[in-house]
Short mmCIF file of C-alpha atoms in Angstrom, two decimals:
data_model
loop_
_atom_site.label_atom_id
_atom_site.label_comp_id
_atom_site.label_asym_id
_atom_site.label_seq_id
_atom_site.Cartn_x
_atom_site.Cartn_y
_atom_site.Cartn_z
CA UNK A 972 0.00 0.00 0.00
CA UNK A 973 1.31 3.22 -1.10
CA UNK A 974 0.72 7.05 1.06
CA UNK A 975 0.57 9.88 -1.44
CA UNK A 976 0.18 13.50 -0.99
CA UNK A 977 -1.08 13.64 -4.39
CA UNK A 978 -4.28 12.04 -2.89
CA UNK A 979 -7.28 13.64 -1.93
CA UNK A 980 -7.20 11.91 1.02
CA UNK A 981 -5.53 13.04 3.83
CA UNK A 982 -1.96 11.53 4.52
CA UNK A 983 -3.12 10.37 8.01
CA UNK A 984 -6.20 9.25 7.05
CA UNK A 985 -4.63 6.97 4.44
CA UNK A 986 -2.16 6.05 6.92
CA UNK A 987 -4.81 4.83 9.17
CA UNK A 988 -6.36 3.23 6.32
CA UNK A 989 -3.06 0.82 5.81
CA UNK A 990 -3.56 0.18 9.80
CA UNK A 991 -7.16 -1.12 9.40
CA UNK A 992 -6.14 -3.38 6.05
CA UNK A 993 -3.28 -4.87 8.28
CA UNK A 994 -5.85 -5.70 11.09
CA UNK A 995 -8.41 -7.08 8.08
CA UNK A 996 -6.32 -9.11 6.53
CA UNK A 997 -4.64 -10.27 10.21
CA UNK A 998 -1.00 -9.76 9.45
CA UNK A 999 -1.98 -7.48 12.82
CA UNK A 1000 -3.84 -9.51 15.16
CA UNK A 1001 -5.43 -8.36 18.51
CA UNK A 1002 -2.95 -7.62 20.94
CA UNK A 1003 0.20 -6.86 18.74
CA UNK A 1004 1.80 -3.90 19.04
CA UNK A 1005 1.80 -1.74 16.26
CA UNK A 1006 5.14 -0.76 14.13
CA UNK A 1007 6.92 2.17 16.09
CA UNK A 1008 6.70 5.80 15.45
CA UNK A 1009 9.53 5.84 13.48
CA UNK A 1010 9.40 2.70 11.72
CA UNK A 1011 6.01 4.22 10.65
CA UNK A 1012 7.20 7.65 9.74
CA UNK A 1013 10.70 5.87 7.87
CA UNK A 1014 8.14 3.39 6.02
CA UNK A 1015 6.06 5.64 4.25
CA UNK A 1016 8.54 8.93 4.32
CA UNK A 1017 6.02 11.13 6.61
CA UNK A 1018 6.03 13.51 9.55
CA UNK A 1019 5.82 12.22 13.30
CA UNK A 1020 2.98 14.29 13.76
CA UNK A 1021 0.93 12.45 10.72
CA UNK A 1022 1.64 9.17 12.34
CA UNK A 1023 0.75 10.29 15.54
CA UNK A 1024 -2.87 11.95 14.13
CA UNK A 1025 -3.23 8.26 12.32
CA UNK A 1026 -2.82 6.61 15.64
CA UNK A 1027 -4.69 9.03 17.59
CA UNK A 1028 -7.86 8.48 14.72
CA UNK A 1029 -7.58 4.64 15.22
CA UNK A 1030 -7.52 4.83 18.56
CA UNK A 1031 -10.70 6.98 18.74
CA UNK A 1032 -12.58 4.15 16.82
CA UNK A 1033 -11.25 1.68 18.50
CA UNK A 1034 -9.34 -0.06 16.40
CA UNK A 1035 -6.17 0.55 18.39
CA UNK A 1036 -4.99 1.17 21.88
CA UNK A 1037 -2.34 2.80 24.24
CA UNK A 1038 -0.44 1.77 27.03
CA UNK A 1039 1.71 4.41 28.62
CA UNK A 1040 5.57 3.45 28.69
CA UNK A 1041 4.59 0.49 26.98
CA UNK A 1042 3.09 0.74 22.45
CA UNK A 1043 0.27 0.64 20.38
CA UNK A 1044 -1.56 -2.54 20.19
CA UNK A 1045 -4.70 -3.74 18.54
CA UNK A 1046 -7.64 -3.93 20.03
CA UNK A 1047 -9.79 -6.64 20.19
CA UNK A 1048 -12.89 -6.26 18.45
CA UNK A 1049 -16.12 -5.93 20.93
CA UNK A 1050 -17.96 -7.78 22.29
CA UNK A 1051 -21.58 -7.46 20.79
CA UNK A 1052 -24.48 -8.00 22.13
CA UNK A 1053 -28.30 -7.94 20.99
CA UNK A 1054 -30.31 -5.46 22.86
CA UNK A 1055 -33.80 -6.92 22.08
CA UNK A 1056 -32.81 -10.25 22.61
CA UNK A 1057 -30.84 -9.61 25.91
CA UNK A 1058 -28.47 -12.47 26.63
CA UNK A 1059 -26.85 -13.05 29.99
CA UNK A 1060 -23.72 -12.79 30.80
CA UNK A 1061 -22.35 -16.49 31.04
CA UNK A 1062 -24.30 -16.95 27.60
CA UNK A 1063 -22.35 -13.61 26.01
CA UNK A 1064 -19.15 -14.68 27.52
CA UNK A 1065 -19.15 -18.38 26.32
CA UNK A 1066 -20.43 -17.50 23.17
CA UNK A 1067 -16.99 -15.36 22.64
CA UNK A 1068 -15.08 -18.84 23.59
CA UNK A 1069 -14.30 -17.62 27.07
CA UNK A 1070 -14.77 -18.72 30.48
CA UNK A 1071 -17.37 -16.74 32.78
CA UNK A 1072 -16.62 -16.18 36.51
CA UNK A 1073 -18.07 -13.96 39.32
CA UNK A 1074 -16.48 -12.39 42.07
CA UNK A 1075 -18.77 -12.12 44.60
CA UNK A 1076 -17.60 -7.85 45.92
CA UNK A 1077 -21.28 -7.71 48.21
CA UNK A 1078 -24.41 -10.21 49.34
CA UNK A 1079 -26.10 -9.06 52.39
CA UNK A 1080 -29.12 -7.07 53.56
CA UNK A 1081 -29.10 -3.84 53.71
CA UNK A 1082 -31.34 -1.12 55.11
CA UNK A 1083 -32.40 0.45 51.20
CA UNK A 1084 -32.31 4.24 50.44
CA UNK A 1085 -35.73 5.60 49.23
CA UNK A 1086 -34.65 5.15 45.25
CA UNK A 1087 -34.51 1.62 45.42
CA UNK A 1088 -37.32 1.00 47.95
CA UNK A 1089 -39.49 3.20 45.55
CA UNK A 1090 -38.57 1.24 42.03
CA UNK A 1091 -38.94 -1.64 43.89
CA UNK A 1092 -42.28 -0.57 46.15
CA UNK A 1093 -41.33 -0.90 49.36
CA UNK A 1094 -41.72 0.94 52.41
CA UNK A 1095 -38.88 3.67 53.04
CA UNK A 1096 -35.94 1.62 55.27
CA UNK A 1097 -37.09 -1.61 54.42
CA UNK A 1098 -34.11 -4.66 54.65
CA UNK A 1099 -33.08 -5.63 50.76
CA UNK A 1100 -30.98 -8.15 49.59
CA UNK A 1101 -27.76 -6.12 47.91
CA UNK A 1102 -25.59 -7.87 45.70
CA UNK A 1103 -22.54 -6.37 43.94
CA UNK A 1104 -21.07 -8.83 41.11
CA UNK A 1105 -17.93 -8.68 39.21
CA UNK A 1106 -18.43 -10.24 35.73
CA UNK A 1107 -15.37 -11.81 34.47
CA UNK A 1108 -14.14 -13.59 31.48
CA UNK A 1109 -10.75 -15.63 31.46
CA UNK A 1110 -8.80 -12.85 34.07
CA UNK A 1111 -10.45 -9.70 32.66
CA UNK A 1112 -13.46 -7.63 34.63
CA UNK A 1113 -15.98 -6.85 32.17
CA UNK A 1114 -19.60 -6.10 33.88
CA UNK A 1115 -19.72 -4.89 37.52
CA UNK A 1116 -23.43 -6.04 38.47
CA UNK A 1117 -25.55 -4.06 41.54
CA UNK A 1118 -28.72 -6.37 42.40
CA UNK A 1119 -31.70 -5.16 44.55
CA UNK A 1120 -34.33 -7.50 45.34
CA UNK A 1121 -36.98 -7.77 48.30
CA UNK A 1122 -35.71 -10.03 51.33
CA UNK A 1123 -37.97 -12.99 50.61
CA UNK A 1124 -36.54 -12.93 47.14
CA UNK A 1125 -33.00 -12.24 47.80
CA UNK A 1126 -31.87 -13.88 51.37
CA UNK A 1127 -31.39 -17.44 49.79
CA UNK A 1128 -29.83 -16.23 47.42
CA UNK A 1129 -27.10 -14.29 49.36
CA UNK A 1130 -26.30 -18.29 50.18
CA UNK A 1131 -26.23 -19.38 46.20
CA UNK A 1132 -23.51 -16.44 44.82
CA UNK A 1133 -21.24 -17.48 47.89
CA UNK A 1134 -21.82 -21.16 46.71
CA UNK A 1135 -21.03 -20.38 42.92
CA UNK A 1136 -17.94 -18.03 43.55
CA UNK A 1137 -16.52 -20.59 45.60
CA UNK A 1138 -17.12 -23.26 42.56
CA UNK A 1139 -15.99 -20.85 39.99
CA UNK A 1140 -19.17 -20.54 38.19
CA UNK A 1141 -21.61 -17.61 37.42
CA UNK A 1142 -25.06 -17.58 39.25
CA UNK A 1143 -27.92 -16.65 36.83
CA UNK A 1144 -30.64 -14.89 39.11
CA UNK A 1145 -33.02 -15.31 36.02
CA UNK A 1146 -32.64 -18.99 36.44
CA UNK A 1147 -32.76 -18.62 40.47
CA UNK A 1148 -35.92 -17.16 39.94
CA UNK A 1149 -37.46 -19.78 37.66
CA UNK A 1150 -36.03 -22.85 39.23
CA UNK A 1151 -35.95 -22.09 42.79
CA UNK A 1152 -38.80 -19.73 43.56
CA UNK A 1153 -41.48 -20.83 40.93
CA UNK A 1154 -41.42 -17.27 39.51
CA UNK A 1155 -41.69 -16.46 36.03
CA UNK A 1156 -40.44 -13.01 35.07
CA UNK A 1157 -43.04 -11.23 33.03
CA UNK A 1158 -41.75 -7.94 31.57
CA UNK A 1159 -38.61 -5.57 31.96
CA UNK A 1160 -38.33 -1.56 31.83
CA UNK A 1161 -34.66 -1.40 30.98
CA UNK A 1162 -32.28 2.31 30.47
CA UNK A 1163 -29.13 2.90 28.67
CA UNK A 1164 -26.55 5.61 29.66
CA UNK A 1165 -23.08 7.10 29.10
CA UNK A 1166 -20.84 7.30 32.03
CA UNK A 1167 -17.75 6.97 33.43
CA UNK A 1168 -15.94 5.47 35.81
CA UNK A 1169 -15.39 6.49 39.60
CA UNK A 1170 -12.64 5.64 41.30
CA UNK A 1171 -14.06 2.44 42.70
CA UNK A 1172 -15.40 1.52 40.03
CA UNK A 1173 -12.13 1.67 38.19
CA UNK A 1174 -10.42 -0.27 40.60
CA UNK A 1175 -12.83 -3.07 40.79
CA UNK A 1176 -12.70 -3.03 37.27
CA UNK A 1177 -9.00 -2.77 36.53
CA UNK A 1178 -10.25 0.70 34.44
CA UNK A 1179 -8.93 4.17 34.08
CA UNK A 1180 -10.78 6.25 35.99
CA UNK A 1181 -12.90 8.10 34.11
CA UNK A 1182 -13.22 5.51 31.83
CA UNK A 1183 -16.06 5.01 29.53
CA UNK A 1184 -18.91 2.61 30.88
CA UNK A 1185 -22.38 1.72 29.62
CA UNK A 1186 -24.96 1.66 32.01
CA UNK A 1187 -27.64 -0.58 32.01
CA UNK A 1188 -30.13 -0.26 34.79
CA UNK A 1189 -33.45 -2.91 34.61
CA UNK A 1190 -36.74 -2.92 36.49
CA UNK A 1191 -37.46 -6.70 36.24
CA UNK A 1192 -41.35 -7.29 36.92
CA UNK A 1193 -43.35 -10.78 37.67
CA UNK A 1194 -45.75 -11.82 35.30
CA UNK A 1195 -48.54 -9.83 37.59
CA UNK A 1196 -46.66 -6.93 37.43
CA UNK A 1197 -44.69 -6.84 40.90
CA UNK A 1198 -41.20 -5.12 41.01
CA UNK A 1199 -39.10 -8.41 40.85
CA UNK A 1200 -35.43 -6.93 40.65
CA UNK A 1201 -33.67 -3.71 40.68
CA UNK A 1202 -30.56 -4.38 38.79
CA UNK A 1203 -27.60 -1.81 37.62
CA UNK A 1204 -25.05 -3.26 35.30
CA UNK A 1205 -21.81 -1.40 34.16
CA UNK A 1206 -20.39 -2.19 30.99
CA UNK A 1207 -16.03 -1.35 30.56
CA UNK A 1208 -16.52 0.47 27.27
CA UNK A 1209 -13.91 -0.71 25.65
CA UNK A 1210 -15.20 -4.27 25.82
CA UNK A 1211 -18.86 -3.62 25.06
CA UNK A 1212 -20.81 -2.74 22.40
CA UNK A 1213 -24.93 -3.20 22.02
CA UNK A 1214 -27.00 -3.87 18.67
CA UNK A 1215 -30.04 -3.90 17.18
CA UNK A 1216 -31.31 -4.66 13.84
CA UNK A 1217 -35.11 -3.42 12.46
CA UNK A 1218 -36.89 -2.62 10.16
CA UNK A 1219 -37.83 0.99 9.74
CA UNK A 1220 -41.56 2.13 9.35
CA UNK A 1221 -42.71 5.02 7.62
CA UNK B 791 -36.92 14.93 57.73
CA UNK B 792 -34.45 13.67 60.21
CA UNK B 793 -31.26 12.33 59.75
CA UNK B 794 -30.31 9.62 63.05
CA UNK B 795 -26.84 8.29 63.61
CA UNK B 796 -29.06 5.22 65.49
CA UNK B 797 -30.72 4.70 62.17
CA UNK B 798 -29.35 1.28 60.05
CA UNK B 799 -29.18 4.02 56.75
CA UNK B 800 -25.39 5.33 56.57
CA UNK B 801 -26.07 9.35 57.72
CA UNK B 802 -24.68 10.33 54.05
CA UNK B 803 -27.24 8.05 52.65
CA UNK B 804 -30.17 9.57 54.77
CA UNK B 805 -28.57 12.78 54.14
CA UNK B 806 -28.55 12.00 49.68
CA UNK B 807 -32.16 10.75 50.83
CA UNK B 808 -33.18 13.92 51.98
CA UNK B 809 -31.75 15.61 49.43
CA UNK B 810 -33.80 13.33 46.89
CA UNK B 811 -36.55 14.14 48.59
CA UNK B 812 -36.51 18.16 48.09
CA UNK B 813 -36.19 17.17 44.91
CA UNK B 814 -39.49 14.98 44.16
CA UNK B 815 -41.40 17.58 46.61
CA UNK B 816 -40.30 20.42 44.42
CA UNK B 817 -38.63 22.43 46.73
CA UNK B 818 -35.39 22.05 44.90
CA UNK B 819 -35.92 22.36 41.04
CA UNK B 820 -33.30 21.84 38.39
CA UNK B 821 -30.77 24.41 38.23
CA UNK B 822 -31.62 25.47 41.65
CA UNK B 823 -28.25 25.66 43.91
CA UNK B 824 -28.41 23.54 47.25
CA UNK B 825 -27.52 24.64 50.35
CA UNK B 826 -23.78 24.94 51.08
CA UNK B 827 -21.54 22.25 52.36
CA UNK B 828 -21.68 24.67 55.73
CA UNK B 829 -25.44 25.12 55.61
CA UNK B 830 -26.13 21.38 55.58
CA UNK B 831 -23.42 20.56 58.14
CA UNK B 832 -25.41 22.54 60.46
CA UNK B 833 -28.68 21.76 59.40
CA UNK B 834 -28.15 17.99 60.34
CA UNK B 835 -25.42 18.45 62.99
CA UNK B 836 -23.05 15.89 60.42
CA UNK B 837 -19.33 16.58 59.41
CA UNK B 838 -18.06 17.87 56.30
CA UNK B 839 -17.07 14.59 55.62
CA UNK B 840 -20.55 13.16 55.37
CA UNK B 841 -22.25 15.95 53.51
CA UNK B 842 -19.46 15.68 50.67
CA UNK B 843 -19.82 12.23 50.81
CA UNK B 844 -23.95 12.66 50.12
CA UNK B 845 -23.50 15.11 47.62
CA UNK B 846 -20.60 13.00 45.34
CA UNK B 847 -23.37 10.31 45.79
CA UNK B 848 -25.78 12.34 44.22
CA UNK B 849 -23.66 13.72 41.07
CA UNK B 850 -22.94 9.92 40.93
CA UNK B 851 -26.63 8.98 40.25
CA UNK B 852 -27.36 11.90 37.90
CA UNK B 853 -29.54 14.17 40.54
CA UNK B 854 -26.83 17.30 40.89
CA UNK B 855 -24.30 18.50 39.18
CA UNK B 856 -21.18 21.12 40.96
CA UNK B 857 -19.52 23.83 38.72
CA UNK B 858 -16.06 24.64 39.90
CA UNK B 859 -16.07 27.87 42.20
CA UNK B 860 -19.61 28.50 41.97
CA UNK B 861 -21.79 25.19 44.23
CA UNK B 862 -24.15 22.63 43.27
CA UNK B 863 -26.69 22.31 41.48
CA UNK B 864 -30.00 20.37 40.91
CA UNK B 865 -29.66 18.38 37.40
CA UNK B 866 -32.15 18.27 34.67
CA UNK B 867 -33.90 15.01 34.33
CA UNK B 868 -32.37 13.45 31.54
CA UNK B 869 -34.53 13.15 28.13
CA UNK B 870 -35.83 9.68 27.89
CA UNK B 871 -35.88 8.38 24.16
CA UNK B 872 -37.17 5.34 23.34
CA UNK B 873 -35.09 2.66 21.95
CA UNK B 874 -37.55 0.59 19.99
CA UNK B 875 -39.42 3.49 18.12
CA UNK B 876 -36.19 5.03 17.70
CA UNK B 877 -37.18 9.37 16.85
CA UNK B 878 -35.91 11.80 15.45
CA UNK B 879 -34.00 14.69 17.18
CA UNK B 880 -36.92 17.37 16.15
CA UNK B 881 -39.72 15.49 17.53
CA UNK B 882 -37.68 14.23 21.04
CA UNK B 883 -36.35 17.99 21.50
CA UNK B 884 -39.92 19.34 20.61
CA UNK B 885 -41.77 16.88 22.68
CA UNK B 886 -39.48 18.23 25.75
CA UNK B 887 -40.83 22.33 25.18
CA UNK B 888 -37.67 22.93 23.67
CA UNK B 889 -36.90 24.33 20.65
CA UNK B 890 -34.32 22.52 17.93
CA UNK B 891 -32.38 23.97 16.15
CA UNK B 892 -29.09 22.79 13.78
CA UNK B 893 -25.81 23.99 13.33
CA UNK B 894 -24.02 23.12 9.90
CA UNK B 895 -20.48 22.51 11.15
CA UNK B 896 -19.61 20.36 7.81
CA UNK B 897 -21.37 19.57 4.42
CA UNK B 898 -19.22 18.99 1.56
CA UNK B 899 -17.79 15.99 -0.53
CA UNK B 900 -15.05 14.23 0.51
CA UNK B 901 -12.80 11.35 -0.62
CA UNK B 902 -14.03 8.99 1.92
CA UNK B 903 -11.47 6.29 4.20
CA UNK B 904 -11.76 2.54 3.60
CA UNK B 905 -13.91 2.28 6.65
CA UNK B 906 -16.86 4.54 5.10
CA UNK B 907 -16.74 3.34 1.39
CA UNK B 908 -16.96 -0.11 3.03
CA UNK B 909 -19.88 0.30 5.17
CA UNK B 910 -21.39 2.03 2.12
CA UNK B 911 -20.72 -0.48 -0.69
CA UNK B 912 -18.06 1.98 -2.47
CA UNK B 913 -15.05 1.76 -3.82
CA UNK B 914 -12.41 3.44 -2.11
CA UNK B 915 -11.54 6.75 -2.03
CA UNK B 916 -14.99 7.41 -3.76
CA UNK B 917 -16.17 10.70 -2.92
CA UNK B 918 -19.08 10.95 -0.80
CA UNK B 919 -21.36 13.57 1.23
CA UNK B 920 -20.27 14.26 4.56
CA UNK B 921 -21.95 16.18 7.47
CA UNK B 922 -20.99 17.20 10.67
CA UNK B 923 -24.32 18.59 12.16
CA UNK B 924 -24.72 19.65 15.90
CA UNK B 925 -28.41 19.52 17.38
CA UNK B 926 -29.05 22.22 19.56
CA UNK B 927 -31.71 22.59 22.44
CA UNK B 928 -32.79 26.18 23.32
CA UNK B 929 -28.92 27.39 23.05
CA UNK B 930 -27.57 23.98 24.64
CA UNK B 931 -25.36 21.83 22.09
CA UNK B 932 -27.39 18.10 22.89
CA UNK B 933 -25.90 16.06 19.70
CA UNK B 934 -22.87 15.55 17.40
CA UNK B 935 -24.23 14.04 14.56
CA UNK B 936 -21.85 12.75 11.10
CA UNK B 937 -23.48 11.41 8.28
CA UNK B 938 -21.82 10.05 5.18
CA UNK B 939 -23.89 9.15 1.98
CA UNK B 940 -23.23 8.23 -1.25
CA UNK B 941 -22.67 11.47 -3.84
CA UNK B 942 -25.80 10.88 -5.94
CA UNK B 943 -27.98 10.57 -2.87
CA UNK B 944 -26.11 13.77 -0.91
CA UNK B 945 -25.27 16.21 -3.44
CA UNK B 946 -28.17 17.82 -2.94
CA UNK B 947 -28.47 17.47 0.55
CA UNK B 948 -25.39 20.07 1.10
CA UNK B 949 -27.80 22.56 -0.10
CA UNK B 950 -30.65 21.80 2.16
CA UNK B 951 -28.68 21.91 4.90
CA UNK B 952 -27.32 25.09 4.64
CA UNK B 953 -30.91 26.59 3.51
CA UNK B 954 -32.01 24.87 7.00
CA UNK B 955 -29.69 26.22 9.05
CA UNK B 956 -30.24 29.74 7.85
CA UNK B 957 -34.01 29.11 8.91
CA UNK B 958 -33.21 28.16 12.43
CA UNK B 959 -34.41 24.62 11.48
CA UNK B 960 -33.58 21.04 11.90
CA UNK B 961 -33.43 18.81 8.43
CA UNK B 962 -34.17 15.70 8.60
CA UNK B 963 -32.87 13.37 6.15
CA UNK B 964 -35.63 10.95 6.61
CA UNK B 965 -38.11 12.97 5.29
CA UNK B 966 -35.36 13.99 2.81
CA UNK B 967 -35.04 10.75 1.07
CA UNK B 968 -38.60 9.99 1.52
CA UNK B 969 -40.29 13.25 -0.19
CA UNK B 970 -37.22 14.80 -2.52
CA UNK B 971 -35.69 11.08 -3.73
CA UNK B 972 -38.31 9.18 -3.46
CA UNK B 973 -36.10 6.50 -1.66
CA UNK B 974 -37.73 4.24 1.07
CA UNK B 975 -35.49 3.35 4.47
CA UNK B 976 -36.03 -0.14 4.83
CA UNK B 977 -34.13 -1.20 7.49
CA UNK B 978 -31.29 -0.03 10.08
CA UNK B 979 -28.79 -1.54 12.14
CA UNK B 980 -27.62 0.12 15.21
CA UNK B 981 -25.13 -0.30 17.94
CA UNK B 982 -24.78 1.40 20.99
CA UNK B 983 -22.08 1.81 22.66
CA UNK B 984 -20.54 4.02 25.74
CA UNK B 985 -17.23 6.89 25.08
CA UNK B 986 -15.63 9.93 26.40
CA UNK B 987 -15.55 13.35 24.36
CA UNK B 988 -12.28 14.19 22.67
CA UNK B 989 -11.00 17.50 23.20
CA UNK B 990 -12.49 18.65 19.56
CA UNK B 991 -15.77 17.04 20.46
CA UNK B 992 -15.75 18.51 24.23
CA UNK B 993 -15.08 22.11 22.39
CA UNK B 994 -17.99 21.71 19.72
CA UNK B 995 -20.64 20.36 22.30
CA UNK B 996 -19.58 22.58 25.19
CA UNK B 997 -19.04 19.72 27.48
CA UNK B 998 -16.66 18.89 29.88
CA UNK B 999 -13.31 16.60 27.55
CA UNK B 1000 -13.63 13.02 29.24
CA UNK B 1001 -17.12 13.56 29.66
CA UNK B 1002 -19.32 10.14 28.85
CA UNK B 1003 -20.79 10.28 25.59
CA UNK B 1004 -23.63 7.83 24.30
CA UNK B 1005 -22.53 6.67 20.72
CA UNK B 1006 -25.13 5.51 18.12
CA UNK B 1007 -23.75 4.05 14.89
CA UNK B 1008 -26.71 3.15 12.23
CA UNK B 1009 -25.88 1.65 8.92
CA UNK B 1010 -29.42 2.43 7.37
CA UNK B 1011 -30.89 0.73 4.15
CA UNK B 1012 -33.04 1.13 1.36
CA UNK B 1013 -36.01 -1.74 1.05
CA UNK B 1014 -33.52 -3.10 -1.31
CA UNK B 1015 -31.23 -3.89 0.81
CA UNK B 1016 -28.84 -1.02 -0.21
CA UNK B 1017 -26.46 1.22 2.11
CA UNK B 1018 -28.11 4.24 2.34
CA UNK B 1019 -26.10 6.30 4.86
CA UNK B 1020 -23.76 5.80 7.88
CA UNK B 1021 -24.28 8.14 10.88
CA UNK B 1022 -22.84 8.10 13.65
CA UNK B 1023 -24.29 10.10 16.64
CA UNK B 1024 -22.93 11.24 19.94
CA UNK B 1025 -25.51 12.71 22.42
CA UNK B 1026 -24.08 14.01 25.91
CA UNK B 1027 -24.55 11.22 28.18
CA UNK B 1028 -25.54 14.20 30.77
CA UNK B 1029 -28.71 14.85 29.16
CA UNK B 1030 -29.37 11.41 27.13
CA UNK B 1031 -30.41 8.13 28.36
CA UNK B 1032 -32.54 5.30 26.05
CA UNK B 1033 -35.08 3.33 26.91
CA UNK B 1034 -36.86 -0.10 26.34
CA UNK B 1035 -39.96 -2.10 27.82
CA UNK B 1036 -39.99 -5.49 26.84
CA UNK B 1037 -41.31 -8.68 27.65
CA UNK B 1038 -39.66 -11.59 28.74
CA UNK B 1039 -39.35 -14.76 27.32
CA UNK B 1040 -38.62 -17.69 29.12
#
């Protein structure tokens, strides 16, 4: 592949067009680090600052990241998930040829604040069951998980996470629900936000702080309508993406 | 409201509580400044410590926001678009009592990157309409928007938008396809995904660089099955959040 000024293209751009075809046609796989600044520049007889506005462009779509002291890698494509059909995590996770664990950061009750005793309809100070989940696949944290459920709900279940943790496995509340307390979740009200990182979160999740996250938070209702589950999920957004296909009416 | 040190709440929990509800009662309203850090100290006989630990707990959940050297204040709630019925900017800014408007901050053809002409169907370095379109609320930048399409389809389009702008308006390609080229979207794919503003982003949108940003990329097609045009948009995950009801299968 050739970089000419003659082009109408800019020099960077076309730079970070060779950068993608590498990654395409994997002679760059995930994880490798990228060619140096100056084997770059020296390759295709630019300036430092067009490699460096190449990089910075592939980095902003993702195609490439940074580690201070250390290169310029690939990234590895996201992980992408449906939004209408919405999969669970061990089900994502496996389905990328991974292997889903939980580290179990919170089970217990708690006295709830008046936001979750309202989505939930509770009276003001009532005891919940409070979970908080780290989603993990191979050694990497990808989802951190807050659950909120009523006390009859939630107190055996404090006993299950504790149980799965300790065997390595992910526990599926969705199937806790089904299997263990005969109810059938009927409907969900779910929201999705931008937002970054705090400095816990970061740390649980091995993040930057003020990295970006997608925030999920789901109202899970029984089939007669009760407030089931308050859950808020985090997505690292570097790991995470969410699609939909549809048609479009007129 | 009362805030107990014998109560099984944290006091900077009861103390966010409170502040949640002068909220819902309407005695705070967005934009309103709280009381100070001193004022609520005394209020509830609690240390500094608490009441900045309430209040970072609150700009964590989206109820206040601070501005450097000048307090807190009560948040807007953000607008709530719907995920399914996905709408246009217009109608969700109109539907709020706001007023849209556009501002043109690119239209012109381009030779597009290998990235574009391939989510398009192109060959590369075709040329191809591209936009850079902010949506404004009131005066408040809400939206980045980029659209590419292909020349035929957005020659003409460069005009409109310009013509738009100078009427305070919002165009709407939609429409444009449907009523000026007689072309029928069939079909859109979407992901979702969470990111931080760039400096050049955080300049254009007035907003904070690092900021979260909620990132919508369509690929949207004609009933034939063609690319019609790639847009990405970036609304300011501040004022944003999405949507869905659903039910459940089992």
């Amino acid at each position: 592949m050739e970089i000419s000024s003659k082009s109408p293209v800019s020099l960077y751009v076309q730079l970070k067009d060779y950068l993608v075809q590498e990654i395409k046609s994997h002679r760059l796989n995930p994880n490798d680090q990228i060619p140096s600044e100056r084997e770059l520049c020296d390759k295709f007889s630019v300036s430092r600052t067009t490699v460096r506005q190449a990089i910075r462009l592939a980095i902003n779509e993702g195609l490439l990241y940074s580690i201070h002291g250390k290169g310029t890698f690939v990234a590895e494509p996201k992980i992408d998930q449906g939004l209408i059909r919405l999969t669970g995590f061990e089900e994502t996770i496996k389905g990328r040829g991974l292997t889903p664990s939980m580290k179990v950061l919170e089970a217990r009750l708690i006295s709830a604040d008046v936001h979750i005793t309202g989505l939930l309809g509770l009276p003001v100070g009532s005891d919940i069951a409070s979970f908080k989940l780290l989603g993990i696949a191979n050694n990497t944290p990808m989802v951190l998980f807050y659950y909120y459920l009523p006390t009859a709900l939630g107190l055996e279940a404090i006993e299950h996470v504790r149980s799965y943790e300790a065997q390595k496995g992910w526990f599926s509340f969705t199937r806790y629900y089904r299997e263990t307390k005969q109810v059938d979740v009927g409907s969900a009200h779910q929201t999705f936000e931008a937002t970054v990182a705090t400095d816990e979160q970061a740390v649980l999740m091995e993040y930057p702080p003020g990295g970006a996250l997608f925030k999920v938070t789901s109202i899970i209702y029984t089939r007669e309508k009760e407030p089931l589950e308050v859950r808020y999920a985090y997505y690292r957004g570097d790991y995470y993406k969410f699609s939909i296909s549809r048609d479009v009416g007129s």
